[in-house]
Every structure is written in C-alpha cells, then in structure tokens.
Short mmCIF file of C-alpha atoms in Angstrom, two decimals:
data_model
loop_
_atom_site.label_atom_id
_atom_site.label_comp_id
_atom_site.label_asym_id
_atom_site.label_seq_id
_atom_site.Cartn_x
_atom_site.Cartn_y
_atom_site.Cartn_z
CA MET W 41 -27.56 -22.59 -41.18
CA LYS W 42 -26.82 -18.94 -40.47
CA TYR W 43 -29.46 -19.01 -37.68
CA LEU W 44 -27.81 -22.06 -36.10
CA SER W 45 -24.41 -20.34 -36.12
CA LEU W 46 -25.85 -17.26 -34.43
CA VAL W 47 -27.57 -19.35 -31.77
CA THR W 48 -24.40 -21.37 -31.15
CA ALA W 49 -22.28 -18.22 -30.86
CA ALA W 50 -24.78 -16.61 -28.50
CA ALA W 51 -24.88 -19.73 -26.34
CA LEU W 52 -21.08 -19.90 -26.13
CA PHE W 53 -20.77 -16.26 -25.09
CA ALA W 54 -23.48 -16.75 -22.47
CA LEU W 55 -21.47 -19.49 -20.74
CA PRO W 56 -19.74 -18.17 -17.63
CA GLY W 57 -16.09 -17.42 -18.26
CA PHE W 58 -16.21 -18.16 -21.97
CA ALA W 59 -14.75 -15.52 -24.29
CA GLN W 60 -13.93 -13.30 -21.36
CA ALA W 61 -10.80 -13.14 -19.32
CA GLN W 62 -10.68 -14.40 -15.76
CA ASN W 63 -10.92 -11.80 -13.03
CA ILE W 64 -7.73 -10.76 -11.31
CA VAL W 65 -7.72 -12.24 -7.80
CA ALA W 66 -5.28 -12.12 -4.89
CA ARG W 67 -5.67 -15.72 -3.70
CA ASN W 68 -2.07 -16.29 -4.80
CA ALA W 69 0.36 -14.61 -7.18
CA THR W 70 -0.66 -16.66 -10.23
CA SER W 71 -3.61 -14.55 -11.38
CA ILE W 72 -1.66 -11.29 -11.27
CA ALA W 73 1.46 -12.91 -12.75
CA ASN W 74 -0.65 -14.23 -15.63
CA PHE W 75 -2.02 -10.73 -16.25
CA PHE W 76 1.49 -9.25 -16.49
CA ASP W 77 2.68 -12.16 -18.62
CA GLU W 78 -0.18 -11.62 -21.11
CA GLU W 79 0.63 -7.89 -21.17
CA GLY W 80 4.31 -8.57 -21.87
CA VAL W 81 5.35 -6.83 -18.66
CA ALA W 82 8.54 -7.87 -16.85
CA PHE W 83 7.93 -9.25 -13.36
CA GLU W 84 9.38 -11.58 -10.75
CA VAL W 85 7.34 -13.55 -8.22
CA THR W 86 8.99 -13.78 -4.80
CA THR W 87 7.84 -13.81 -1.18
CA ASP W 88 7.90 -11.13 1.50
CA ASP W 89 9.41 -11.37 4.98
CA VAL W 90 6.48 -13.42 6.34
CA GLY W 91 6.22 -15.77 3.32
CA ASP W 92 3.27 -14.09 1.59
CA PRO W 93 3.52 -13.63 -2.19
CA LYS W 94 5.27 -10.57 -3.53
CA ILE W 95 5.69 -9.51 -7.14
CA LYS W 96 8.41 -7.16 -8.37
CA VAL W 97 7.18 -5.39 -11.50
CA ASP W 98 8.71 -3.24 -14.23
CA TYR W 99 5.53 -1.75 -15.70
CA TYR W 100 6.77 0.17 -18.74
CA GLY W 101 9.56 1.87 -16.79
CA ASN W 102 7.67 2.10 -13.50
CA ASP W 103 9.39 -0.26 -11.04
CA PHE W 104 7.29 -1.23 -8.03
CA SER W 105 6.34 -4.14 -5.79
CA ILE W 106 3.00 -5.78 -5.17
CA TYR W 107 2.45 -7.08 -1.65
CA PHE W 108 -0.37 -9.49 -0.76
CA TYR W 109 -2.57 -9.01 2.33
CA GLY W 110 -5.35 -10.80 4.14
CA CYS W 111 -3.61 -14.11 3.52
CA THR W 112 -4.17 -17.39 5.34
CA ASP W 113 -1.02 -19.48 5.58
CA ASN W 114 0.63 -17.43 2.80
CA THR W 115 -2.19 -18.07 0.33
CA ASN W 116 -5.87 -17.30 -0.18
CA CYS W 117 -5.18 -13.55 0.08
CA ASP W 118 -7.91 -10.96 -0.45
CA ALA W 119 -6.01 -7.73 -1.09
CA ILE W 120 -2.87 -6.36 -2.69
CA GLN W 121 -0.80 -3.23 -2.30
CA PHE W 122 1.24 -1.44 -4.95
CA PHE W 123 4.38 -0.03 -3.31
CA SER W 124 7.29 2.19 -4.39
CA GLY W 125 10.06 3.42 -2.14
CA TYR W 126 12.72 6.07 -2.79
CA GLN W 127 16.02 6.45 -0.93
CA THR W 128 15.82 10.19 -0.29
CA ASP W 129 17.88 10.32 2.94
CA GLY W 130 15.49 12.80 4.55
CA GLY W 131 15.61 15.15 1.55
CA VAL W 132 11.81 15.37 1.26
CA ARG W 133 9.93 17.47 3.79
CA LEU W 134 7.07 15.82 5.65
CA SER W 135 4.87 18.88 5.09
CA LYS W 136 5.31 18.46 1.33
CA VAL W 137 4.21 14.80 1.53
CA ASN W 138 1.27 15.70 3.80
CA GLU W 139 0.15 18.32 1.29
CA TRP W 140 0.39 15.76 -1.51
CA ASN W 141 -1.78 13.33 0.50
CA THR W 142 -4.38 16.05 1.03
CA GLU W 143 -4.58 16.85 -2.69
CA ASN W 144 -4.59 13.29 -4.08
CA ARG W 145 -7.50 10.89 -3.83
CA PHE W 146 -5.65 7.68 -4.65
CA GLY W 147 -2.39 6.56 -3.11
CA ARG W 148 -0.85 7.25 0.26
CA ALA W 149 2.59 8.76 0.69
CA TYR W 150 4.79 8.98 3.77
CA ILE W 151 8.34 9.34 4.98
CA SER W 152 9.84 6.24 6.61
CA GLU W 153 11.80 6.29 9.86
CA GLU W 154 14.97 6.13 7.75
CA GLY W 155 13.94 9.23 5.80
CA SER W 156 12.91 7.45 2.59
CA ALA W 157 9.89 8.66 0.63
CA ARG W 158 7.30 5.95 0.03
CA ILE W 159 4.01 5.61 -1.76
CA GLU W 160 1.36 2.87 -1.52
CA PHE W 161 -1.96 2.04 -3.13
CA ASP W 162 -4.19 -0.62 -1.52
CA ILE W 163 -6.66 -2.67 -3.58
CA TYR W 164 -9.23 -5.01 -2.07
CA LEU W 165 -9.98 -7.83 -4.51
CA GLY W 166 -12.12 -10.03 -2.25
CA ASN W 167 -13.30 -13.41 -3.51
CA ASP W 168 -14.46 -12.35 -6.98
CA GLY W 169 -11.54 -10.13 -7.93
CA MET W 170 -11.42 -7.41 -10.54
CA ASP W 171 -12.08 -7.43 -14.27
CA PRO W 172 -8.76 -7.38 -16.21
CA ASP W 173 -9.73 -4.15 -17.97
CA ASP W 174 -10.42 -2.50 -14.61
CA PHE W 175 -7.12 -3.86 -13.27
CA ALA W 176 -5.31 -2.35 -16.27
CA GLU W 177 -7.05 0.97 -15.61
CA THR W 178 -6.02 0.74 -11.95
CA LEU W 179 -2.41 0.20 -13.05
CA GLY W 180 -2.73 3.30 -15.22
CA ILE W 181 -3.95 5.29 -12.21
CA TRP W 182 -1.05 3.91 -10.15
CA SER W 183 1.45 4.89 -12.87
CA ARG W 184 0.12 8.46 -12.93
CA ILE W 185 0.26 8.62 -9.11
CA VAL W 186 3.88 7.46 -9.14
CA GLN W 187 4.85 9.98 -11.83
CA ASP W 188 3.22 12.81 -9.86
CA PHE W 189 4.90 11.68 -6.64
CA GLU W 190 8.30 11.39 -8.30
CA THR W 191 7.87 14.95 -9.57
CA LEU W 192 6.99 16.07 -6.03
CA ILE W 193 10.13 14.50 -4.54
CA ASP W 194 12.35 15.59 -7.48
CA TRP W 195 13.20 11.98 -8.33
#
C-alpha cells in the first residue's frame, strides 16, 4: 500500500502544471493580478491611454505601475514594464541620473520633458512566461532599484 501511494504521488507531481503554480504571463492582466492577489498585495487593474492593460500596485509600500507591451488588440501581450515617476520639478540633475544608469545593471532612469524623475524596468515574458518564484525575485530586484533611485533623487 505504501508503494502504491508513492507511485500515485510521483505520477501526480509529474503531470504538467500539477502541484506547481502557473507561470506569470503578460497575455492579459489576469495572471499578474492573480499573483498579487495570492501574495496579499494591493493592486488595481486599469487600462492605459491606448487601452492596453495597466496595473497600479502597492507592493509593501512601493507604489508603481505595470504597463503591458507587445499587445495585439489590447490583449495577448508579451512584455511588461514596471514604472515609477516622481514629480521633482527639475530638481534632479540629468548628470546624476546618467551616472546612476551607468552604475546600475537593472532599471533605466531618466528625466521627463516636464522635469520629473522616472524609472522603468522592462521584462519580456514571451509565450511561456516566468516562474512565480522568479517573478517574486524580480519584484525584489525592482524594489531595491526603486529604493536606491529614491535615495539618489532625495525622495
């Protein structure tokens, strides 16, 4: 009987998708929204100016937006972008932001035409997506990037 239980358990875990979480995909906002919901993270699903999905997130005190890219008719997207913007009214020097970009591997910072400091992090998810543990790690990297950038701009 013990042998049968072990064989049954092994067979169940060998089935695709069984006992493992679904990959995070960008086809629509549902997959990412489900991830945040399971994590207990506050979020709001909206749309951007062209009708593509957009998610506003409060990730443990780190407020940011997730934009969807590579979409066909506002769905079936293949990439996302984490984005944070800061109303700095030109108070951050471009040379400071350029230096930050040179020294940091992940993330991209810039000053908008209005003088606001902004930071972005693009993630290509393709058709197969990303393992939820890797997505959580990516969010951790993003959070550290944002903290470092906020320190740089004296936020």
